[in-house]
Short mmCIF file of C-alpha atoms in Angstrom, two decimals:
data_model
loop_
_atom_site.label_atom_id
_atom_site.label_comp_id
_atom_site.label_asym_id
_atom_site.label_seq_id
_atom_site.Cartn_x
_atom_site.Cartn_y
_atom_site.Cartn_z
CA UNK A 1 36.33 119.13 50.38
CA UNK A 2 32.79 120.52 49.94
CA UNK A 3 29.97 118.66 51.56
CA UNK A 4 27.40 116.97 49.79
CA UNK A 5 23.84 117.54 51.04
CA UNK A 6 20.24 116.06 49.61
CA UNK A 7 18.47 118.79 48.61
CA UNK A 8 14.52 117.48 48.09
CA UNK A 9 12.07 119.28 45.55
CA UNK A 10 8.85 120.40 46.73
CA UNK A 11 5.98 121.38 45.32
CA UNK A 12 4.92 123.75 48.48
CA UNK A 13 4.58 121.53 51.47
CA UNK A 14 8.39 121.68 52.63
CA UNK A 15 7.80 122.98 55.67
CA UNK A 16 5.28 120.65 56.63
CA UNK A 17 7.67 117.67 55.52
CA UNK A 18 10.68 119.50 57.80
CA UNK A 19 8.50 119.35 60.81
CA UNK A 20 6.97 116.16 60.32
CA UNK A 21 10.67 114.21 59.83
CA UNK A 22 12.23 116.64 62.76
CA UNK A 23 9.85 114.77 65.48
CA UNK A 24 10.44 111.68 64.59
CA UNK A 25 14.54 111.58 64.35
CA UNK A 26 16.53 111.68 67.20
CA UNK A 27 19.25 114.57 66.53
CA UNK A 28 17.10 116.71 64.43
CA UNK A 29 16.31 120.73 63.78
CA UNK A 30 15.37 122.80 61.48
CA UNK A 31 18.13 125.36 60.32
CA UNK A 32 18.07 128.46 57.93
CA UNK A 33 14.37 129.06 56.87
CA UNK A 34 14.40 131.30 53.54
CA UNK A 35 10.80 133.09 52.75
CA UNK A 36 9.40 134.82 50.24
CA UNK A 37 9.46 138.86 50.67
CA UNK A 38 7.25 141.15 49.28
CA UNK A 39 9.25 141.01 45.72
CA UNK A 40 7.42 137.36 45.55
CA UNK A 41 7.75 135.34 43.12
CA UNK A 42 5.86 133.63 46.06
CA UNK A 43 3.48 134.18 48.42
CA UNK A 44 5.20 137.20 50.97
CA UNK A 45 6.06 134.64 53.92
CA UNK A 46 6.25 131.42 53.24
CA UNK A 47 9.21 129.13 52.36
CA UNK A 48 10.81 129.34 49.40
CA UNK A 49 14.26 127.09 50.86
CA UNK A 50 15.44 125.50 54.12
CA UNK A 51 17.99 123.45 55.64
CA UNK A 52 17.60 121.01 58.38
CA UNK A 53 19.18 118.25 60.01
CA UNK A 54 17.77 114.67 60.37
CA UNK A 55 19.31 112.10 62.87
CA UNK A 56 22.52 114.27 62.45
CA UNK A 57 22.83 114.54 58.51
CA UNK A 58 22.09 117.48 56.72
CA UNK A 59 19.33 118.18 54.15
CA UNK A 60 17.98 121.29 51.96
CA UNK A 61 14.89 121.58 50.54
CA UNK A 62 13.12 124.43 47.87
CA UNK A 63 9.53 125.03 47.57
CA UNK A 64 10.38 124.59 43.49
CA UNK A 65 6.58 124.43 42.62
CA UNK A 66 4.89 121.02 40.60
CA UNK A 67 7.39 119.22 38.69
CA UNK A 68 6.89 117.07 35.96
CA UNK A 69 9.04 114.19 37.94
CA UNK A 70 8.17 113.47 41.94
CA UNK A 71 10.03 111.74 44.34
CA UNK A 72 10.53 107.94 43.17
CA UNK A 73 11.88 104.80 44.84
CA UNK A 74 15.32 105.80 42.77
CA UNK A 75 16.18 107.86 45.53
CA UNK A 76 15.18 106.33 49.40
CA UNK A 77 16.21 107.16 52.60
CA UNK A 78 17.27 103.93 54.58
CA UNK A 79 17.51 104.08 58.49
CA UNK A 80 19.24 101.17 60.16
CA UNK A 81 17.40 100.30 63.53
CA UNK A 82 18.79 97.91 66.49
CA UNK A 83 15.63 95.76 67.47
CA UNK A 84 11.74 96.07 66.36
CA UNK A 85 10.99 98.39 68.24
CA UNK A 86 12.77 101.09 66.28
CA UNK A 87 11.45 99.36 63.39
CA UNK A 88 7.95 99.56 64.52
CA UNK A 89 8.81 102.94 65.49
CA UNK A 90 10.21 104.54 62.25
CA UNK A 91 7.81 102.44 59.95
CA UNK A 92 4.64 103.58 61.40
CA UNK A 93 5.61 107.05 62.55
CA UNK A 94 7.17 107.76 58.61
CA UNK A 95 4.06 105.45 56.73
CA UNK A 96 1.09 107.53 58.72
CA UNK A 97 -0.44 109.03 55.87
CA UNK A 98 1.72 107.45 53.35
CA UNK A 99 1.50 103.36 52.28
CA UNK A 100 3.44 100.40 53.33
CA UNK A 101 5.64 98.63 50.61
CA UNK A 102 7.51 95.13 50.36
CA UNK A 103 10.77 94.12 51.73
CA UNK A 104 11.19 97.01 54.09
CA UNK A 105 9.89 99.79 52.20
CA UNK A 106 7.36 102.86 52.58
CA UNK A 107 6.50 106.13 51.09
CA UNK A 108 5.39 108.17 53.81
CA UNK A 109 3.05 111.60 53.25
CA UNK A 110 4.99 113.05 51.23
CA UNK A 111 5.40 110.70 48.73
CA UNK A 112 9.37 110.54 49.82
CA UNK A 113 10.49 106.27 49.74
CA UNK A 114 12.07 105.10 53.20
CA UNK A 115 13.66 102.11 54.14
CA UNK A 116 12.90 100.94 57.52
CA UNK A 117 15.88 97.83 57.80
CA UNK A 118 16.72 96.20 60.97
CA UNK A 119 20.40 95.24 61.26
CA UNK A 120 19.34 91.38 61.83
CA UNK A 121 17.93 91.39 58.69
CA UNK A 122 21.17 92.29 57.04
CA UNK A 123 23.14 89.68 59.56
CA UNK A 124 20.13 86.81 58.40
CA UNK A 125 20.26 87.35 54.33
CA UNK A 126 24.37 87.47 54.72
CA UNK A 127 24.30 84.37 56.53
CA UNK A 128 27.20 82.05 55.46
CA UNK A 129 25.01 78.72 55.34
CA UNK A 130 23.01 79.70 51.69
CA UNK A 131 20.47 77.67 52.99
CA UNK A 132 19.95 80.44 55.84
CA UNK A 133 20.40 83.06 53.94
CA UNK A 134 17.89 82.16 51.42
CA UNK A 135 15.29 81.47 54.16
CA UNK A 136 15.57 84.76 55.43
CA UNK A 137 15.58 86.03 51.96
CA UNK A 138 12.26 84.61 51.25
CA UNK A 139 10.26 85.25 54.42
CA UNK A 140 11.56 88.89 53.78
CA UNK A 141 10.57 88.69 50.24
CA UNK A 142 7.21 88.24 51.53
CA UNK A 143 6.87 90.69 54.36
CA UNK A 144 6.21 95.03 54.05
CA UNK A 145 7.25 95.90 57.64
CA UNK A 146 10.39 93.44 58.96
CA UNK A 147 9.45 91.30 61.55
CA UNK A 148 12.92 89.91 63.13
CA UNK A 149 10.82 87.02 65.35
CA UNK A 150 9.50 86.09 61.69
CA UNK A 151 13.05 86.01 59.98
CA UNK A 152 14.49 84.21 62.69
CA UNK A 153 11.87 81.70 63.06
CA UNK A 154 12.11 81.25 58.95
CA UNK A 155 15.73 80.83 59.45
CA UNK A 156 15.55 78.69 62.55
CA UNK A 157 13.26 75.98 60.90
CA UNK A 158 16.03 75.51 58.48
CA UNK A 159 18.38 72.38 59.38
CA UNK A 160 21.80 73.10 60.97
CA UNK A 161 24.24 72.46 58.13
CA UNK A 162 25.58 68.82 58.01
CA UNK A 163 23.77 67.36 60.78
CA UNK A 164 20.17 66.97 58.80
CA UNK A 165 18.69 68.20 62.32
CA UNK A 166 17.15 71.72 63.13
CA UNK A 167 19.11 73.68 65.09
CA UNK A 168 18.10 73.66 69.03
#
């Protein structure tokens, strides 16, 4: 079976995207760098395609030139983190330069839309008790970076189901 890898569209700046995303992720390098020679159509030397590897996945990338469509929130890369500090991490090493979103989301320099989602906030909003899961729902709802002591207070100050009491 053939592998499937992203391939991102860039307008001349891939490079500069390759090596910003290779610091940050753990298990990350740049691979086959493809340049323009002196036969063009580009600029003799710089990159016309690459491949590199983020956090262990693959990616390609072409120097394509402007296109009429850019990267949109259609298409995001999500990273799962642990604990806050990988949140706080990932969200402000990938939003420097770019802007922060809601619920989780950022477009970093590049204008490429992350996800930065800590695996307690999927445990919170799945919670069996709708009553929990809506609390963490909303104080998500009304966050841009995820702040697990804020979803688990929001959660917390809802009552334990059946007793009418908050949990302890």
């Amino acid at each position: 079976m053939s592998a499937i890898t992203p391939c991102l569209w860039f307008d001349d700046n891939l490079e500069e995207a390759m090596e910003f995303w290779v610091k940050i992720f753990p298990d990350s390098s740049i691979g086959t760098v493809s340049r323009y020679g002196e036969a063009g159509p580009g600029e003799p030397g710089t990159v016309v395609a690459a491949d590199w590897t983020m956090n262990g996945m693959a990616f390609r990338g072409i120097n394509g030139g402007p296109v009429h469509a850019r990267f949109t929130e259609a298409i995001s890369l999500s990273v799962s983190c642990a604990d806050q500090g990988e949140v706080d991490y990932y969200w402000d090493n990938l939003v420097a330069g770019g802007r922060p979103d809601q619920c989780a989301w950022l477009k970093d320099r590049f204008g490429l839309s992350w996800q930065i989602v800590p695996d307690r906030l999927v445990e919170l909003i799945s919670d069996p008790d709708p009553a929990r899961a809506a609390a963490a729902t909303r104080a998500m709802l009304g966050m841009q970076k995820i702040v697990i002591a804020d979803l688990e207070a929001a959660v917390d100050a809802v009552s334990a189901p059946g007793t009418g009491n908050p949990p302890e």
